[in-house]
Amino acid sequence: MSRSKPIVVVSGVAVAAVLLGVVSYTATKPASPGTAGSSSVAEVSADPSAGVYAELEAYARRDASDELALGRADAPVVLIEYADFKCGYCGKFARDTEPVLIEKYVEEGTLRIEWRNFPIFGEESEAVARASWAAGQQGRFWEFHKAAYAEGAKEKGFGKDRIAALAKEAGVPDAARFAKDSEGAAARAAVSADQEQGYSLGATSTPSFLINGRPIAGAQPLETFTETIEAAAKAAKASKGPKTAEPTDGATKPGSGSAR
């Protein structure tokens, strides 16, 4: 969001800010000496029966042209992820949990995933966030996302040469345009807008999620996401009420978006 159009912090947003601001810190705080570090699952809980805040559903963009999103724009459930490519927990979610959600829910039309760049680990985080946006301008965001979150990728860093290598691995066709877009004003503005949205929710660490207005902090177990998605889908279906009769001329209605 731009600073000229701030979201009004109503009660639901304030409650979410407490959850994402306090609990998500526990999820991704630096490891103590002798611990497993960011390769382990975040030791926080997220009850899928916790509150849903209607005000937070408005954070979903549902833009069919958004290259940083997967799934139908009119899917009944939208998962928004605020993440950093240098975050170990985010990588774990990307490798272990997200592919299951895509196969189980995105491909059959229930779920849409919307990415928000939320770089919090310094200059390299910001550089790779802009690069991911630039890859998206050539239709290769999710390929770049996969390469940047591959096992061991974070440890190699995200310097200029490394980012160029990731773009090549992701199949970004125009390297010169990619390099220019990565450093351009549009990339900086897009990343800044995502950051502001996350901060307005009180997110201080990554990953943080919204699922149809329900905040979840940390790389929770798969079951937390599946239970929350299914509950949200059920609620969305119930809110629509009984379906009206469809025309019987055999025509079908195209969706407003499709899973990539």
PDB file of C-alpha atoms in Angstrom:
ATOM      1  CA  MET A   1       0.000   0.000   0.000  1.00  0.00           C
ATOM      2  CA  SER A   2       1.196   3.528  -0.541  1.00  0.00           C
ATOM      3  CA  ARG A   3       1.684   5.941   2.302  1.00  0.00           C
ATOM      4  CA  SER A   4      -1.032   8.150   0.814  1.00  0.00           C
ATOM      5  CA  LYS A   5      -3.644   5.445   1.406  1.00  0.00           C
ATOM      6  CA  PRO A   6      -2.907   3.878   4.799  1.00  0.00           C
ATOM      7  CA  ILE A   7      -5.148   1.125   6.093  1.00  0.00           C
ATOM      8  CA  VAL A   8      -7.210   2.205   9.064  1.00  0.00           C
ATOM      9  CA  VAL A   9      -6.151   0.187  12.094  1.00  0.00           C
ATOM     10  CA  VAL A  10      -9.449  -1.111  13.396  1.00  0.00           C
ATOM     11  CA  SER A  11      -9.881  -3.659  16.143  1.00  0.00           C
ATOM     12  CA  GLY A  12      -9.320  -6.711  13.953  1.00  0.00           C
ATOM     13  CA  VAL A  13      -6.111  -5.355  12.495  1.00  0.00           C
ATOM     14  CA  ALA A  14      -4.878  -4.397  15.942  1.00  0.00           C
ATOM     15  CA  VAL A  15      -5.439  -7.931  17.222  1.00  0.00           C
ATOM     16  CA  ALA A  16      -3.656  -9.374  14.191  1.00  0.00           C
ATOM     17  CA  ALA A  17      -0.782  -6.998  14.827  1.00  0.00           C
ATOM     18  CA  VAL A  18      -0.333  -8.454  18.290  1.00  0.00           C
ATOM     19  CA  LEU A  19      -0.290 -11.985  16.913  1.00  0.00           C
ATOM     20  CA  LEU A  20       2.042 -11.331  13.995  1.00  0.00           C
ATOM     21  CA  GLY A  21       4.236  -8.904  15.862  1.00  0.00           C
ATOM     22  CA  VAL A  22       4.808 -11.038  18.944  1.00  0.00           C
ATOM     23  CA  VAL A  23       4.304 -14.631  17.887  1.00  0.00           C
ATOM     24  CA  SER A  24       6.095 -14.336  14.542  1.00  0.00           C
ATOM     25  CA  TYR A  25       9.187 -13.022  16.326  1.00  0.00           C
ATOM     26  CA  THR A  26       9.311 -16.280  18.259  1.00  0.00           C
ATOM     27  CA  ALA A  27       8.984 -18.120  14.956  1.00  0.00           C
ATOM     28  CA  THR A  28      12.087 -16.673  13.329  1.00  0.00           C
ATOM     29  CA  LYS A  29      14.235 -15.113  16.021  1.00  0.00           C
ATOM     30  CA  PRO A  30      17.979 -15.845  15.725  1.00  0.00           C
ATOM     31  CA  ALA A  31      18.951 -19.255  17.025  1.00  0.00           C
ATOM     32  CA  SER A  32      20.767 -19.548  20.326  1.00  0.00           C
ATOM     33  CA  PRO A  33      24.221 -21.136  20.297  1.00  0.00           C
ATOM     34  CA  GLY A  34      23.957 -24.898  20.054  1.00  0.00           C
ATOM     35  CA  THR A  35      20.439 -24.949  18.617  1.00  0.00           C
ATOM     36  CA  ALA A  36      19.361 -26.263  15.253  1.00  0.00           C
ATOM     37  CA  GLY A  37      18.885 -22.770  13.869  1.00  0.00           C
ATOM     38  CA  SER A  38      16.538 -21.755  11.089  1.00  0.00           C
ATOM     39  CA  SER A  39      16.430 -25.211   9.546  1.00  0.00           C
ATOM     40  CA  SER A  40      14.008 -26.409  12.208  1.00  0.00           C
ATOM     41  CA  VAL A  41      10.274 -25.839  12.379  1.00  0.00           C
ATOM     42  CA  ALA A  42       9.190 -22.738  14.253  1.00  0.00           C
ATOM     43  CA  GLU A  43       8.256 -23.568  17.804  1.00  0.00           C
ATOM     44  CA  VAL A  44       5.013 -21.639  17.967  1.00  0.00           C
ATOM     45  CA  SER A  45       1.393 -22.670  17.819  1.00  0.00           C
ATOM     46  CA  ALA A  46      -1.351 -21.408  15.528  1.00  0.00           C
ATOM     47  CA  ASP A  47      -4.868 -22.591  16.307  1.00  0.00           C
ATOM     48  CA  PRO A  48      -6.871 -22.829  13.053  1.00  0.00           C
ATOM     49  CA  SER A  49     -10.021 -22.142  15.094  1.00  0.00           C
ATOM     50  CA  ALA A  50      -8.629 -18.748  16.133  1.00  0.00           C
ATOM     51  CA  GLY A  51     -10.279 -15.506  15.092  1.00  0.00           C
ATOM     52  CA  VAL A  52     -10.957 -14.435  11.532  1.00  0.00           C
ATOM     53  CA  TYR A  53     -10.995 -10.698  10.932  1.00  0.00           C
ATOM     54  CA  ALA A  54     -13.095  -9.493   8.013  1.00  0.00           C
ATOM     55  CA  GLU A  55     -11.004  -6.319   7.789  1.00  0.00           C
ATOM     56  CA  LEU A  56      -7.944  -8.375   6.874  1.00  0.00           C
ATOM     57  CA  GLU A  57      -9.586 -10.089   3.914  1.00  0.00           C
ATOM     58  CA  ALA A  58      -9.264  -6.788   2.053  1.00  0.00           C
ATOM     59  CA  TYR A  59      -5.488  -7.284   1.951  1.00  0.00           C
ATOM     60  CA  ALA A  60      -5.973  -9.866  -0.823  1.00  0.00           C
ATOM     61  CA  ARG A  61      -5.423  -8.187  -4.192  1.00  0.00           C
ATOM     62  CA  ARG A  62      -7.109 -10.803  -6.381  1.00  0.00           C
ATOM     63  CA  ASP A  63      -5.459  -9.287  -9.448  1.00  0.00           C
ATOM     64  CA  ALA A  64      -5.536 -11.819 -12.297  1.00  0.00           C
ATOM     65  CA  SER A  65      -2.465 -10.154 -13.844  1.00  0.00           C
ATOM     66  CA  ASP A  66      -0.369 -10.436 -10.666  1.00  0.00           C
ATOM     67  CA  GLU A  67       2.739 -12.440 -11.588  1.00  0.00           C
ATOM     68  CA  LEU A  68       3.582 -12.909  -7.899  1.00  0.00           C
ATOM     69  CA  ALA A  69       0.435 -14.963  -7.327  1.00  0.00           C
ATOM     70  CA  LEU A  70      -0.690 -18.511  -8.079  1.00  0.00           C
ATOM     71  CA  GLY A  71      -4.245 -19.665  -8.620  1.00  0.00           C
ATOM     72  CA  ARG A  72      -7.589 -18.322  -9.679  1.00  0.00           C
ATOM     73  CA  ALA A  73      -8.271 -14.691  -8.858  1.00  0.00           C
ATOM     74  CA  ASP A  74     -11.770 -15.753  -7.770  1.00  0.00           C
ATOM     75  CA  ALA A  75     -10.649 -18.679  -5.607  1.00  0.00           C
ATOM     76  CA  PRO A  76     -12.677 -18.894  -2.383  1.00  0.00           C
ATOM     77  CA  VAL A  77      -9.527 -18.863  -0.230  1.00  0.00           C
ATOM     78  CA  VAL A  78      -6.519 -16.548  -0.484  1.00  0.00           C
ATOM     79  CA  LEU A  79      -3.288 -17.221   1.389  1.00  0.00           C
ATOM     80  CA  ILE A  80      -1.043 -14.155   1.606  1.00  0.00           C
ATOM     81  CA  GLU A  81       2.575 -14.861   2.524  1.00  0.00           C
ATOM     82  CA  TYR A  82       4.955 -12.185   3.849  1.00  0.00           C
ATOM     83  CA  ALA A  83       8.434 -13.627   3.420  1.00  0.00           C
ATOM     84  CA  ASP A  84      12.155 -13.009   2.949  1.00  0.00           C
ATOM     85  CA  PHE A  85      14.401 -15.073   0.673  1.00  0.00           C
ATOM     86  CA  LYS A  86      17.089 -15.119   3.377  1.00  0.00           C
ATOM     87  CA  CYS A  87      14.683 -16.580   5.938  1.00  0.00           C
ATOM     88  CA  GLY A  88      15.351 -20.244   6.696  1.00  0.00           C
ATOM     89  CA  TYR A  89      11.810 -20.896   7.899  1.00  0.00           C
ATOM     90  CA  CYS A  90      10.430 -19.356   4.691  1.00  0.00           C
ATOM     91  CA  GLY A  91      12.622 -21.733   2.708  1.00  0.00           C
ATOM     92  CA  LYS A  92      11.326 -24.675   4.704  1.00  0.00           C
ATOM     93  CA  PHE A  93       7.743 -23.635   3.986  1.00  0.00           C
ATOM     94  CA  ALA A  94       8.556 -23.168   0.285  1.00  0.00           C
ATOM     95  CA  ARG A  95      10.170 -26.589  -0.032  1.00  0.00           C
ATOM     96  CA  ASP A  96       8.072 -28.745   2.297  1.00  0.00           C
ATOM     97  CA  THR A  97       4.612 -27.226   2.642  1.00  0.00           C
ATOM     98  CA  GLU A  98       3.809 -24.935  -0.268  1.00  0.00           C
ATOM     99  CA  PRO A  99       4.118 -27.618  -2.993  1.00  0.00           C
ATOM    100  CA  VAL A 100       1.562 -29.742  -1.151  1.00  0.00           C
ATOM    101  CA  LEU A 101      -0.836 -26.805  -0.880  1.00  0.00           C
ATOM    102  CA  ILE A 102      -0.420 -26.038  -4.573  1.00  0.00           C
ATOM    103  CA  GLU A 103      -1.131 -29.609  -5.628  1.00  0.00           C
ATOM    104  CA  LYS A 104      -4.005 -30.110  -3.211  1.00  0.00           C
ATOM    105  CA  TYR A 105      -5.766 -26.739  -3.298  1.00  0.00           C
ATOM    106  CA  VAL A 106      -4.401 -24.335  -5.943  1.00  0.00           C
ATOM    107  CA  GLU A 107      -4.621 -26.696  -8.900  1.00  0.00           C
ATOM    108  CA  GLU A 108      -8.247 -27.589  -8.199  1.00  0.00           C
ATOM    109  CA  GLY A 109      -9.302 -23.965  -7.703  1.00  0.00           C
ATOM    110  CA  THR A 110      -9.855 -23.663  -3.941  1.00  0.00           C
ATOM    111  CA  LEU A 111      -6.746 -21.661  -3.051  1.00  0.00           C
ATOM    112  CA  ARG A 112      -4.900 -18.644  -4.379  1.00  0.00           C
ATOM    113  CA  ILE A 113      -1.417 -17.818  -3.037  1.00  0.00           C
ATOM    114  CA  GLU A 114      -0.284 -14.199  -3.091  1.00  0.00           C
ATOM    115  CA  TRP A 115       3.350 -13.397  -2.365  1.00  0.00           C
ATOM    116  CA  ARG A 116       4.465 -10.267  -0.516  1.00  0.00           C
ATOM    117  CA  ASN A 117       8.153  -9.372  -0.412  1.00  0.00           C
ATOM    118  CA  PHE A 118       9.030  -8.620   3.206  1.00  0.00           C
ATOM    119  CA  PRO A 119      12.834  -8.255   3.310  1.00  0.00           C
ATOM    120  CA  ILE A 120      14.056  -7.811   6.875  1.00  0.00           C
ATOM    121  CA  PHE A 121      17.631  -9.127   6.791  1.00  0.00           C
ATOM    122  CA  GLY A 122      19.433  -6.209   5.205  1.00  0.00           C
ATOM    123  CA  GLU A 123      20.665  -5.163   1.781  1.00  0.00           C
ATOM    124  CA  GLU A 124      20.882  -8.641   0.260  1.00  0.00           C
ATOM    125  CA  SER A 125      17.310  -9.348   1.308  1.00  0.00           C
ATOM    126  CA  GLU A 126      16.148  -6.186  -0.387  1.00  0.00           C
ATOM    127  CA  ALA A 127      18.207  -6.895  -3.512  1.00  0.00           C
ATOM    128  CA  VAL A 128      16.831 -10.398  -3.993  1.00  0.00           C
ATOM    129  CA  ALA A 129      13.299  -9.167  -3.267  1.00  0.00           C
ATOM    130  CA  ARG A 130      13.610  -6.632  -6.094  1.00  0.00           C
ATOM    131  CA  ALA A 131      15.116  -9.327  -8.302  1.00  0.00           C
ATOM    132  CA  SER A 132      12.167 -11.636  -7.670  1.00  0.00           C
ATOM    133  CA  TRP A 133       9.818  -8.849  -8.723  1.00  0.00           C
ATOM    134  CA  ALA A 134      11.914  -8.254 -11.845  1.00  0.00           C
ATOM    135  CA  ALA A 135      11.740 -11.960 -12.692  1.00  0.00           C
ATOM    136  CA  GLY A 136       7.980 -11.690 -12.369  1.00  0.00           C
ATOM    137  CA  GLN A 137       7.910  -8.980 -15.022  1.00  0.00           C
ATOM    138  CA  GLN A 138       9.084 -11.657 -17.437  1.00  0.00           C
ATOM    139  CA  GLY A 139       6.716 -14.306 -16.115  1.00  0.00           C
ATOM    140  CA  ARG A 140       9.368 -16.177 -14.125  1.00  0.00           C
ATOM    141  CA  PHE A 141       8.706 -15.215 -10.519  1.00  0.00           C
ATOM    142  CA  TRP A 142       7.787 -18.685  -9.291  1.00  0.00           C
ATOM    143  CA  GLU A 143      10.753 -20.249 -11.062  1.00  0.00           C
ATOM    144  CA  PHE A 144      13.003 -17.666  -9.411  1.00  0.00           C
ATOM    145  CA  HIS A 145      11.256 -18.330  -6.090  1.00  0.00           C
ATOM    146  CA  LYS A 146      12.016 -22.053  -6.414  1.00  0.00           C
ATOM    147  CA  ALA A 147      15.680 -21.447  -7.273  1.00  0.00           C
ATOM    148  CA  ALA A 148      16.184 -18.930  -4.454  1.00  0.00           C
ATOM    149  CA  TYR A 149      14.613 -21.275  -1.903  1.00  0.00           C
ATOM    150  CA  ALA A 150      16.401 -24.428  -3.040  1.00  0.00           C
ATOM    151  CA  GLU A 151      18.259 -26.321  -0.320  1.00  0.00           C
ATOM    152  CA  GLY A 152      21.535 -24.514   0.334  1.00  0.00           C
ATOM    153  CA  ALA A 153      20.726 -21.480  -1.827  1.00  0.00           C
ATOM    154  CA  LYS A 154      20.490 -19.099   1.124  1.00  0.00           C
ATOM    155  CA  GLU A 155      23.962 -20.057   2.316  1.00  0.00           C
ATOM    156  CA  LYS A 156      25.468 -18.915  -0.997  1.00  0.00           C
ATOM    157  CA  GLY A 157      24.184 -15.395  -0.409  1.00  0.00           C
ATOM    158  CA  PHE A 158      22.395 -13.049  -2.748  1.00  0.00           C
ATOM    159  CA  GLY A 159      25.110 -10.864  -4.176  1.00  0.00           C
ATOM    160  CA  LYS A 160      24.843  -9.406  -7.680  1.00  0.00           C
ATOM    161  CA  ASP A 161      26.501 -12.347  -9.452  1.00  0.00           C
ATOM    162  CA  ARG A 162      24.498 -14.878  -7.470  1.00  0.00           C
ATOM    163  CA  ILE A 163      21.211 -13.131  -8.288  1.00  0.00           C
ATOM    164  CA  ALA A 164      22.132 -13.149 -11.985  1.00  0.00           C
ATOM    165  CA  ALA A 165      22.835 -16.878 -11.732  1.00  0.00           C
ATOM    166  CA  LEU A 166      19.465 -17.490 -10.087  1.00  0.00           C
ATOM    167  CA  ALA A 167      17.724 -15.558 -12.866  1.00  0.00           C
ATOM    168  CA  LYS A 168      19.463 -17.745 -15.443  1.00  0.00           C
ATOM    169  CA  GLU A 169      18.484 -20.873 -13.524  1.00  0.00           C
ATOM    170  CA  ALA A 170      14.888 -19.617 -13.410  1.00  0.00           C
ATOM    171  CA  GLY A 171      14.852 -19.149 -17.168  1.00  0.00           C
ATOM    172  CA  VAL A 172      14.456 -15.367 -17.187  1.00  0.00           C
ATOM    173  CA  PRO A 173      14.779 -14.675 -20.940  1.00  0.00           C
ATOM    174  CA  ASP A 174      16.148 -11.116 -21.021  1.00  0.00           C
ATOM    175  CA  ALA A 175      19.089 -10.774 -18.625  1.00  0.00           C
ATOM    176  CA  ALA A 176      19.722  -7.110 -19.460  1.00  0.00           C
ATOM    177  CA  ARG A 177      16.118  -6.145 -18.789  1.00  0.00           C
ATOM    178  CA  PHE A 178      16.159  -8.206 -15.598  1.00  0.00           C
ATOM    179  CA  ALA A 179      19.243  -6.374 -14.299  1.00  0.00           C
ATOM    180  CA  LYS A 180      17.735  -2.981 -15.149  1.00  0.00           C
ATOM    181  CA  ASP A 181      14.337  -3.795 -13.652  1.00  0.00           C
ATOM    182  CA  SER A 182      15.935  -5.126 -10.455  1.00  0.00           C
ATOM    183  CA  GLU A 183      17.477  -1.727  -9.744  1.00  0.00           C
ATOM    184  CA  GLY A 184      14.605   0.365 -11.060  1.00  0.00           C
ATOM    185  CA  ALA A 185      12.156   2.610  -9.256  1.00  0.00           C
ATOM    186  CA  ALA A 186       9.206   0.318 -10.000  1.00  0.00           C
ATOM    187  CA  ALA A 187      10.846  -2.638  -8.237  1.00  0.00           C
ATOM    188  CA  ARG A 188      11.719  -0.516  -5.219  1.00  0.00           C
ATOM    189  CA  ALA A 189       8.172   0.839  -5.031  1.00  0.00           C
ATOM    190  CA  ALA A 190       6.625  -2.632  -5.299  1.00  0.00           C
ATOM    191  CA  VAL A 191       8.814  -4.066  -2.543  1.00  0.00           C
ATOM    192  CA  SER A 192       8.220  -1.022  -0.354  1.00  0.00           C
ATOM    193  CA  ALA A 193       4.446  -1.376  -0.774  1.00  0.00           C
ATOM    194  CA  ASP A 194       4.609  -4.999   0.329  1.00  0.00           C
ATOM    195  CA  GLN A 195       6.761  -4.075   3.323  1.00  0.00           C
ATOM    196  CA  GLU A 196       4.399  -1.324   4.409  1.00  0.00           C
ATOM    197  CA  GLN A 197       1.476  -3.706   4.243  1.00  0.00           C
ATOM    198  CA  GLY A 198       3.291  -6.221   6.428  1.00  0.00           C
ATOM    199  CA  TYR A 199       4.364  -3.603   8.923  1.00  0.00           C
ATOM    200  CA  SER A 200       0.800  -2.260   9.110  1.00  0.00           C
ATOM    201  CA  LEU A 201      -0.163  -5.715  10.383  1.00  0.00           C
ATOM    202  CA  GLY A 202       2.565  -5.635  13.003  1.00  0.00           C
ATOM    203  CA  ALA A 203       4.640  -8.333  11.290  1.00  0.00           C
ATOM    204  CA  THR A 204       8.212  -8.173  12.559  1.00  0.00           C
ATOM    205  CA  SER A 205       9.475 -11.523  11.357  1.00  0.00           C
ATOM    206  CA  THR A 206       9.005 -14.076   8.619  1.00  0.00           C
ATOM    207  CA  PRO A 207       7.110 -15.980   7.441  1.00  0.00           C
ATOM    208  CA  SER A 208       3.755 -14.472   8.360  1.00  0.00           C
ATOM    209  CA  PHE A 209       0.480 -15.395   6.681  1.00  0.00           C
ATOM    210  CA  LEU A 210      -3.113 -14.322   6.249  1.00  0.00           C
ATOM    211  CA  ILE A 211      -5.667 -16.898   5.132  1.00  0.00           C
ATOM    212  CA  ASN A 212      -9.006 -15.239   4.412  1.00  0.00           C
ATOM    213  CA  GLY A 213      -8.452 -12.813   7.267  1.00  0.00           C
ATOM    214  CA  ARG A 214      -6.988 -15.352   9.684  1.00  0.00           C
ATOM    215  CA  PRO A 215      -3.386 -14.574  10.755  1.00  0.00           C
ATOM    216  CA  ILE A 216      -0.850 -17.384  11.089  1.00  0.00           C
ATOM    217  CA  ALA A 217       2.722 -16.801  12.245  1.00  0.00           C
ATOM    218  CA  GLY A 218       5.697 -18.980  11.471  1.00  0.00           C
ATOM    219  CA  ALA A 219       6.420 -22.089   9.401  1.00  0.00           C
ATOM    220  CA  GLN A 220       3.665 -24.114  11.023  1.00  0.00           C
ATOM    221  CA  PRO A 221       3.091 -27.822  10.346  1.00  0.00           C
ATOM    222  CA  LEU A 222       1.236 -28.706   7.153  1.00  0.00           C
ATOM    223  CA  GLU A 223      -1.855 -29.619   9.148  1.00  0.00           C
ATOM    224  CA  THR A 224      -2.227 -26.053  10.420  1.00  0.00           C
ATOM    225  CA  PHE A 225      -2.490 -24.798   6.851  1.00  0.00           C
ATOM    226  CA  THR A 226      -4.732 -27.566   5.538  1.00  0.00           C
ATOM    227  CA  GLU A 227      -7.159 -27.229   8.443  1.00  0.00           C
ATOM    228  CA  THR A 228      -7.244 -23.449   8.101  1.00  0.00           C
ATOM    229  CA  ILE A 229      -7.718 -23.548   4.325  1.00  0.00           C
ATOM    230  CA  GLU A 230     -10.500 -26.098   4.553  1.00  0.00           C
ATOM    231  CA  ALA A 231     -12.248 -24.140   7.295  1.00  0.00           C
ATOM    232  CA  ALA A 232     -11.973 -20.959   5.207  1.00  0.00           C
ATOM    233  CA  ALA A 233     -13.303 -22.728   2.113  1.00  0.00           C
ATOM    234  CA  LYS A 234     -16.251 -24.077   4.083  1.00  0.00           C
ATOM    235  CA  ALA A 235     -17.009 -20.630   5.493  1.00  0.00           C
ATOM    236  CA  ALA A 236     -16.742 -19.029   2.046  1.00  0.00           C
ATOM    237  CA  LYS A 237     -19.151 -21.586   0.601  1.00  0.00           C
ATOM    238  CA  ALA A 238     -21.625 -21.070   3.436  1.00  0.00           C
ATOM    239  CA  SER A 239     -21.517 -17.288   3.036  1.00  0.00           C
ATOM    240  CA  LYS A 240     -22.618 -17.554  -0.593  1.00  0.00           C
ATOM    241  CA  GLY A 241     -25.802 -19.354   0.337  1.00  0.00           C
ATOM    242  CA  PRO A 242     -27.737 -21.649  -2.008  1.00  0.00           C
ATOM    243  CA  LYS A 243     -26.795 -21.515  -5.666  1.00  0.00           C
ATOM    244  CA  THR A 244     -29.247 -20.166  -8.222  1.00  0.00           C
ATOM    245  CA  ALA A 245     -30.153 -22.242 -11.254  1.00  0.00           C
ATOM    246  CA  GLU A 246     -27.642 -22.087 -14.081  1.00  0.00           C
ATOM    247  CA  PRO A 247     -28.603 -21.682 -17.756  1.00  0.00           C
ATOM    248  CA  THR A 248     -29.078 -25.021 -19.497  1.00  0.00           C
ATOM    249  CA  ASP A 249     -27.736 -24.018 -22.913  1.00  0.00           C
ATOM    250  CA  GLY A 250     -24.484 -25.865 -22.287  1.00  0.00           C
ATOM    251  CA  ALA A 251     -22.402 -22.714 -22.059  1.00  0.00           C
ATOM    252  CA  THR A 252     -19.739 -22.505 -19.409  1.00  0.00           C
ATOM    253  CA  LYS A 253     -18.518 -19.460 -17.594  1.00  0.00           C
ATOM    254  CA  PRO A 254     -14.775 -18.786 -17.723  1.00  0.00           C
ATOM    255  CA  GLY A 255     -13.010 -18.154 -14.443  1.00  0.00           C
ATOM    256  CA  SER A 256     -11.364 -14.806 -13.783  1.00  0.00           C
ATOM    257  CA  GLY A 257      -8.015 -16.456 -13.314  1.00  0.00           C
ATOM    258  CA  SER A 258      -6.249 -19.770 -13.566  1.00  0.00           C
ATOM    259  CA  ALA A 259      -3.584 -21.683 -11.723  1.00  0.00           C
ATOM    260  CA  ARG A 260      -0.214 -21.346 -13.350  1.00  0.00           C
TER     261      ARG A 260
END
